[in-house]
mmCIF file of C-alpha atoms and ligand atoms in Angstrom:
data_model
loop_
_atom_site.group_PDB
_atom_site.id
_atom_site.type_symbol
_atom_site.label_atom_id
_atom_site.label_comp_id
_atom_site.label_asym_id
_atom_site.label_seq_id
_atom_site.Cartn_x
_atom_site.Cartn_y
_atom_site.Cartn_z
ATOM 1 C CA MET S 1 3.466 280.939 71.974
ATOM 2 C CA GLY S 2 5.794 280.350 68.805
ATOM 3 C CA THR S 3 6.259 277.108 66.691
ATOM 4 C CA VAL S 4 8.077 273.969 68.034
ATOM 5 C CA ILE S 5 8.971 270.653 66.472
ATOM 6 C CA PHE S 6 10.560 267.867 68.240
ATOM 7 C CA ILE S 7 13.712 266.174 66.738
ATOM 8 C CA THR S 8 13.997 262.829 67.391
ATOM 9 C CA GLY S 9 15.503 259.531 65.991
ATOM 10 C CA VAL S 10 15.237 256.013 65.063
ATOM 11 C CA ASP S 11 18.393 255.361 67.380
ATOM 12 C CA THR S 12 20.949 257.110 69.543
ATOM 13 C CA GLY S 13 24.146 258.384 67.394
ATOM 14 C CA VAL S 14 22.125 258.944 63.948
ATOM 15 C CA GLY S 15 22.488 262.811 64.145
ATOM 16 C CA LYS S 16 19.310 264.296 65.929
ATOM 17 C CA THR S 17 21.809 266.884 67.153
ATOM 18 C CA PHE S 18 23.827 267.832 64.257
ATOM 19 C CA VAL S 19 20.113 268.079 62.655
ATOM 20 C CA ALA S 20 19.005 270.016 65.457
ATOM 21 C CA CYS S 21 21.883 272.283 65.248
ATOM 22 C CA GLY S 22 21.893 272.713 61.666
ATOM 23 C CA LEU S 23 18.580 273.802 61.740
ATOM 24 C CA ALA S 24 18.800 276.296 64.578
ATOM 25 C CA SER S 25 21.710 278.009 63.215
ATOM 26 C CA LEU S 26 19.730 278.301 59.717
ATOM 27 C CA LEU S 27 16.830 279.681 61.337
ATOM 28 C CA ARG S 28 18.476 282.048 63.820
ATOM 29 C CA ASP S 29 20.495 283.341 60.413
ATOM 30 C CA LEU S 30 17.294 283.974 58.715
ATOM 31 C CA GLY S 31 16.144 286.279 61.900
ATOM 32 C CA TYR S 32 13.832 283.758 64.123
ATOM 33 C CA ARG S 33 14.452 284.020 67.895
ATOM 34 C CA VAL S 34 15.252 280.305 68.227
ATOM 35 C CA GLY S 35 14.773 278.190 71.706
ATOM 36 C CA VAL S 36 15.903 275.101 72.119
ATOM 37 C CA MET S 37 15.469 272.248 75.092
ATOM 38 C CA LYS S 38 16.766 268.715 75.323
ATOM 39 C CA PRO S 39 14.700 267.546 78.547
ATOM 40 C CA ALA S 40 17.448 265.117 80.106
ATOM 41 C CA GLU S 41 20.579 264.344 78.989
ATOM 42 C CA ALA S 42 22.066 261.304 79.989
ATOM 43 C CA GLY S 43 25.615 259.625 79.528
ATOM 44 C CA CYS S 44 27.249 263.416 80.839
ATOM 45 C CA ALA S 45 30.687 263.709 81.668
ATOM 46 C CA GLU S 46 31.837 265.782 85.105
ATOM 47 C CA ARG S 47 33.520 269.092 84.177
ATOM 48 C CA ASP S 48 34.097 271.427 86.967
ATOM 49 C CA GLY S 49 32.189 269.328 89.558
ATOM 50 C CA GLU S 50 29.112 269.247 87.211
ATOM 51 C CA LEU S 51 27.522 267.496 84.471
ATOM 52 C CA PHE S 52 28.062 268.869 81.333
ATOM 53 C CA PRO S 53 25.175 268.540 79.109
ATOM 54 C CA GLU S 54 27.000 268.144 75.932
ATOM 55 C CA ASP S 55 24.056 268.139 73.167
ATOM 56 C CA ALA S 56 22.496 270.620 75.254
ATOM 57 C CA VAL S 57 25.224 273.002 74.948
ATOM 58 C CA ARG S 58 25.585 272.410 71.649
ATOM 59 C CA LEU S 59 22.072 273.500 70.758
ATOM 60 C CA LYS S 60 22.081 276.459 73.016
ATOM 61 C CA GLU S 61 25.187 277.882 71.072
ATOM 62 C CA ALA S 62 23.724 277.168 67.398
ATOM 63 C CA SER S 63 20.613 278.683 68.557
ATOM 64 C CA GLY S 64 21.920 281.656 70.426
ATOM 65 C CA CYS S 65 19.357 280.915 73.182
ATOM 66 C CA GLN S 66 19.835 283.082 75.870
ATOM 67 C CA GLU S 67 18.337 280.570 78.614
ATOM 68 C CA PRO S 68 20.919 278.944 81.262
ATOM 69 C CA ILE S 69 21.419 275.503 80.690
ATOM 70 C CA GLU S 70 19.540 274.132 83.637
ATOM 71 C CA ASN S 71 16.520 275.566 81.501
ATOM 72 C CA ILE S 72 17.548 274.105 77.998
ATOM 73 C CA CYS S 73 18.273 270.752 79.689
ATOM 74 C CA PRO S 74 16.679 270.526 83.571
ATOM 75 C CA TYR S 75 17.580 266.782 83.799
ATOM 76 C CA ARG S 76 21.796 265.984 83.289
ATOM 77 C CA LEU S 77 22.553 262.268 84.402
ATOM 78 C CA SER S 78 25.564 260.561 84.421
ATOM 79 C CA GLU S 79 25.498 257.105 83.430
ATOM 80 C CA PRO S 80 24.968 256.476 79.108
ATOM 81 C CA LEU S 81 21.160 254.777 79.883
ATOM 82 C CA ALA S 82 17.728 255.619 79.089
ATOM 83 C CA PRO S 83 16.772 258.692 81.077
ATOM 84 C CA SER S 84 14.193 256.742 83.701
ATOM 85 C CA ILE S 85 16.845 254.486 84.852
ATOM 86 C CA ALA S 86 20.127 256.656 84.393
ATOM 87 C CA ALA S 87 17.739 258.838 86.877
ATOM 88 C CA GLU S 88 16.602 256.216 89.219
ATOM 89 C CA ARG S 89 20.025 254.958 89.981
ATOM 90 C CA ALA S 90 20.951 258.819 90.309
ATOM 91 C CA GLY S 91 18.534 259.236 93.093
ATOM 92 C CA VAL S 92 17.141 261.823 90.500
ATOM 93 C CA LYS S 93 12.871 262.224 90.331
ATOM 94 C CA ILE S 94 12.159 263.385 86.507
ATOM 95 C CA ASP S 95 8.928 265.637 86.900
ATOM 96 C CA ILE S 96 6.945 266.178 84.107
ATOM 97 C CA ASP S 97 5.169 269.172 85.291
ATOM 98 C CA HIS S 98 8.488 271.108 85.614
ATOM 99 C CA LEU S 99 9.643 269.722 82.133
ATOM 100 C CA LEU S 100 5.962 270.807 81.028
ATOM 101 C CA ALA S 101 6.621 274.657 83.272
ATOM 102 C CA VAL S 102 10.003 275.034 81.342
ATOM 103 C CA TYR S 103 8.976 273.945 78.245
ATOM 104 C CA ASN S 104 5.780 277.007 78.085
ATOM 105 C CA GLU S 105 8.609 279.153 79.321
ATOM 106 C CA ILE S 106 10.709 278.812 76.494
ATOM 107 C CA SER S 107 8.066 278.262 73.614
ATOM 108 C CA ALA S 108 6.718 281.389 74.782
ATOM 109 C CA GLN S 109 9.769 283.171 73.897
ATOM 110 C CA HIS S 110 10.648 281.874 70.740
ATOM 111 C CA ASP S 111 9.594 282.543 67.509
ATOM 112 C CA MET S 112 10.574 278.489 67.083
ATOM 113 C CA THR S 113 11.927 275.953 69.481
ATOM 114 C CA LEU S 114 13.646 272.788 68.930
ATOM 115 C CA VAL S 115 12.928 270.073 71.143
ATOM 116 C CA GLU S 116 15.781 267.154 70.800
ATOM 117 C CA GLY S 117 14.482 263.788 72.409
ATOM 118 C CA ALA S 118 17.349 260.382 73.734
ATOM 119 C CA GLY S 119 17.387 258.012 71.600
ATOM 120 C CA GLY S 120 13.642 257.681 69.518
ATOM 121 C CA LEU S 121 10.510 258.043 70.356
ATOM 122 C CA MET S 122 9.898 254.139 73.001
ATOM 123 C CA VAL S 123 12.796 255.656 75.227
ATOM 124 C CA PRO S 124 11.688 255.966 78.132
ATOM 125 C CA LEU S 125 11.203 259.440 80.782
ATOM 126 C CA LEU S 126 10.008 257.737 83.208
ATOM 127 C CA PRO S 127 9.445 254.006 84.194
ATOM 128 C CA SER S 128 6.236 253.910 81.821
ATOM 129 C CA TYR S 129 6.325 257.011 79.963
ATOM 130 C CA THR S 130 8.382 257.653 77.170
ATOM 131 C CA TYR S 131 9.101 260.403 74.639
ATOM 132 C CA ALA S 132 6.138 259.682 72.449
ATOM 133 C CA ASP S 133 3.860 260.033 75.412
ATOM 134 C CA LEU S 134 5.682 263.841 76.044
ATOM 135 C CA ALA S 135 5.776 264.269 72.649
ATOM 136 C CA LYS S 136 1.869 264.144 72.098
ATOM 137 C CA VAL S 137 1.153 265.642 75.345
ATOM 138 C CA LEU S 138 2.890 268.578 74.010
ATOM 139 C CA LYS S 139 1.438 267.979 70.512
ATOM 140 C CA LEU S 140 4.644 268.743 69.030
ATOM 141 C CA PRO S 141 5.336 267.462 65.592
ATOM 142 C CA LEU S 142 7.824 265.263 64.664
ATOM 143 C CA ILE S 143 11.427 265.590 62.482
ATOM 144 C CA VAL S 144 12.735 261.791 62.239
ATOM 145 C CA VAL S 145 16.216 261.422 61.743
ATOM 146 C CA ALA S 146 17.479 257.679 60.420
ATOM 147 C CA ALA S 147 21.148 256.752 59.881
ATOM 148 C CA ASN S 148 21.145 255.880 55.834
ATOM 149 C CA ARG S 149 22.701 252.723 55.931
ATOM 150 C CA LEU S 150 20.887 249.401 55.990
ATOM 151 C CA GLY S 151 18.666 248.525 58.789
ATOM 152 C CA ALA S 152 17.019 252.203 58.047
ATOM 153 C CA ILE S 153 14.218 251.187 56.059
ATOM 154 C CA ASN S 154 13.086 249.023 58.860
ATOM 155 C CA HIS S 155 14.172 251.293 61.925
ATOM 156 C CA LEU S 156 12.035 254.699 59.844
ATOM 157 C CA VAL S 157 8.745 252.723 58.467
ATOM 158 C CA LEU S 158 8.419 251.396 62.501
ATOM 159 C CA THR S 159 9.027 254.752 64.085
ATOM 160 C CA LEU S 160 6.859 256.501 61.810
ATOM 161 C CA GLU S 161 3.918 253.355 62.341
ATOM 162 C CA HIS S 162 4.307 254.417 66.046
ATOM 163 C CA ALA S 163 4.014 258.178 65.840
ATOM 164 C CA SER S 164 1.006 257.608 63.595
ATOM 165 C CA CYS S 165 -0.846 255.021 66.006
ATOM 166 C CA LYS S 166 0.382 257.614 68.868
ATOM 167 C CA GLY S 167 -1.694 260.377 66.849
ATOM 168 C CA LEU S 168 1.474 262.249 66.281
ATOM 169 C CA ARG S 169 2.155 264.547 63.115
ATOM 170 C CA VAL S 170 5.337 263.754 61.145
ATOM 171 C CA LEU S 171 6.677 266.602 59.108
ATOM 172 C CA GLY S 172 8.994 264.514 57.360
ATOM 173 C CA TYR S 173 12.085 262.377 57.916
ATOM 174 C CA VAL S 174 16.255 263.211 57.606
ATOM 175 C CA LEU S 175 18.291 261.028 55.987
ATOM 176 C CA ASN S 176 21.981 261.134 57.308
ATOM 177 C CA HIS S 177 24.806 259.543 56.119
ATOM 178 C CA ILE S 178 27.023 258.847 59.591
ATOM 179 C CA GLU S 179 29.336 256.168 57.650
ATOM 180 C CA SER S 180 31.904 256.102 54.779
ATOM 181 C CA PRO S 181 31.883 254.644 52.432
ATOM 182 C CA LEU S 182 28.368 255.018 50.760
ATOM 183 C CA SER S 183 26.775 252.006 50.894
ATOM 184 C CA LEU S 184 24.498 250.162 48.268
ATOM 185 C CA ALA S 185 21.417 250.275 51.126
ATOM 186 C CA ALA S 186 22.398 253.814 51.696
ATOM 187 C CA GLU S 187 21.853 254.996 47.658
ATOM 188 C CA THR S 188 18.405 253.020 47.605
ATOM 189 C CA ASN S 189 17.234 253.295 50.780
ATOM 190 C CA ARG S 190 15.081 256.940 49.850
ATOM 191 C CA GLU S 191 13.307 255.152 46.560
ATOM 192 C CA VAL S 192 12.696 252.136 49.054
ATOM 193 C CA LEU S 193 11.122 254.721 51.799
ATOM 194 C CA ALA S 194 8.856 256.973 49.505
ATOM 195 C CA ASN S 195 7.054 253.738 48.439
ATOM 196 C CA LEU S 196 6.694 252.520 52.208
ATOM 197 C CA THR S 197 5.851 255.752 53.651
ATOM 198 C CA ALA S 198 3.685 259.062 52.836
ATOM 199 C CA ALA S 199 5.957 261.250 54.821
ATOM 200 C CA PRO S 200 8.373 263.637 53.134
ATOM 201 C CA CYS S 201 12.571 263.339 53.160
ATOM 202 C CA LEU S 202 13.360 266.524 54.279
ATOM 203 C CA ALA S 203 16.660 266.253 53.574
ATOM 204 C CA GLU S 204 19.817 263.318 52.393
ATOM 205 C CA LEU S 205 22.902 264.869 54.052
ATOM 206 C CA PRO S 206 26.158 263.671 52.801
ATOM 207 C CA PHE S 207 28.603 262.062 55.292
ATOM 208 C CA LEU S 208 31.575 265.197 56.505
ATOM 209 C CA GLU S 209 35.004 264.201 57.180
ATOM 210 C CA ASN S 210 36.508 265.054 60.079
ATOM 211 C CA MET S 211 33.107 266.323 60.835
ATOM 212 C CA GLU S 212 34.302 266.820 64.739
ATOM 213 C CA ALA S 213 36.050 269.670 63.399
ATOM 214 C CA LYS S 214 32.859 270.726 61.020
ATOM 215 C CA LYS S 215 30.464 271.861 64.016
ATOM 216 C CA GLU S 216 30.164 275.062 62.885
ATOM 217 C CA LEU S 217 28.961 274.528 59.341
ATOM 218 C CA PRO S 218 27.518 277.589 57.727
ATOM 219 C CA PRO S 219 23.760 278.000 57.628
ATOM 220 C CA ASP S 220 23.233 277.641 54.204
ATOM 221 C CA TRP S 221 24.999 274.300 54.036
ATOM 222 C CA PHE S 222 21.541 273.106 55.611
ATOM 223 C CA LYS S 223 19.923 275.275 53.524
ATOM 224 C CA GLU S 224 21.120 274.231 50.128
ATOM 225 C CA ARG S 225 20.292 270.681 51.486
ATOM 226 C CA LEU S 226 16.686 270.987 53.178
ATOM 227 C CA GLU S 227 13.937 270.850 51.801
ATOM 228 C CA PHE S 228 13.553 274.341 53.625
ATOM 229 C CA SER S 229 9.343 275.109 52.452
ATOM 230 C CA PHE S 230 8.457 272.093 54.956
ATOM 231 C CA ILE S 231 9.803 274.977 57.864
ATOM 232 C CA GLU S 232 8.071 277.841 56.478
ATOM 233 C CA SER S 233 5.003 276.182 55.884
ATOM 234 C CA VAL S 234 5.042 275.279 59.824
ATOM 235 C CA LEU S 235 6.427 279.121 60.855
ATOM 236 C CA ASN S 236 3.450 279.980 58.734
ATOM 237 C CA ARG S 237 0.450 278.257 60.903
ATOM 238 C CA ARG S 238 0.954 279.728 63.435
HETATM 239 N N1 LIG E 301 26.025 263.927 58.328
HETATM 240 C C1 LIG E 301 27.736 263.500 58.750
HETATM 241 N N2 LIG E 301 29.014 263.162 58.521
HETATM 242 C C2 LIG E 301 29.925 262.511 59.572
HETATM 243 N N3 LIG E 301 29.393 262.180 60.564
HETATM 244 C C3 LIG E 301 28.178 262.969 61.551
HETATM 245 C C4 LIG E 301 27.511 263.143 60.452
HETATM 246 N N4 LIG E 301 26.056 263.854 61.156
HETATM 247 C C5 LIG E 301 26.481 263.142 63.190
HETATM 248 N N5 LIG E 301 27.521 262.744 62.607
HETATM 249 C C6 LIG E 301 28.687 262.496 63.854
HETATM 250 O O1 LIG E 301 27.800 261.228 64.458
HETATM 251 C C7 LIG E 301 27.652 261.624 65.913
HETATM 252 C C8 LIG E 301 26.279 260.959 66.369
HETATM 253 O O2 LIG E 301 25.695 262.266 65.482
HETATM 254 P P1 LIG E 301 24.698 263.383 66.948
HETATM 255 O O3 LIG E 301 23.987 264.333 66.179
HETATM 256 O O4 LIG E 301 25.020 263.504 68.167
HETATM 257 O O5 LIG E 301 23.496 261.874 67.209
HETATM 258 P P2 LIG E 301 22.466 262.163 67.907
HETATM 259 O O6 LIG E 301 22.107 262.992 68.700
HETATM 260 O O7 LIG E 301 21.350 261.527 67.144
HETATM 261 O O8 LIG E 301 22.638 261.460 69.137
HETATM 262 C C9 LIG E 301 28.319 262.494 65.866
HETATM 263 O O9 LIG E 301 30.098 261.913 66.557
HETATM 264 C C10 LIG E 301 28.329 263.320 65.004
HETATM 265 O O10 LIG E 301 29.386 264.441 64.843
HETATM 266 MG MG1 LIG E 302 21.702 263.885 70.395
#
């Protein structure tokens, strides 16, 4: 069984897929076999008569993971809602045992598997079962991604507090500039957070112009900006 990291966020649209893909391509470039998983993806558009899980496909491409997309993303849902309610409205039953079986298969075959959540820790996969519960059952250490803007301090500290209440291990957090221009809050968040939490800031990522055109960032782009020693420490724990 390889190492697994759960990439969660303080919200939807904060850069979880961006960070997970960057980490996946970096690890792949370093010669690791990288597995990926997106247990449920909601808001999938239809393509050729099938629901297309954009995040899962991006994760697969960045990592080079050979698993079929049905395993990487077992639950593909059309409505842009929390997976529990998107599934309920589509008449789909999310089966945690099935997720665990697929997870075991993927993580067993890779040195490092990255699992991307949906939204944040308290988003429900089942009506009374959240991503935090899944991370707890699988004993997954977390990377928490936050959009670096006004509000990030509260969102991040609440997420870290909840992780701690659940007994989840947090490797650290990433501050991601998804907005331009840089706000005063974005310039000062890192310093404020350092006094509020013991969790390390693993990276502060700059805003990229024409982000869509830059999906294929060179692996070194992340290596230069990431506290890489934390990944080595997780990999060496195996
Ligand atoms: N550093 C960045 N600079 C510019 N745009 C970004 C950056 N990080 C993410 N984005 C954009 O923000 C949007 C949300 O990012 P995404 O990784 O899909 O978030 P999540 O997975 O948390 O929903 C995407 O359109 C993505 O291209
Ligand atoms: Mg995503």
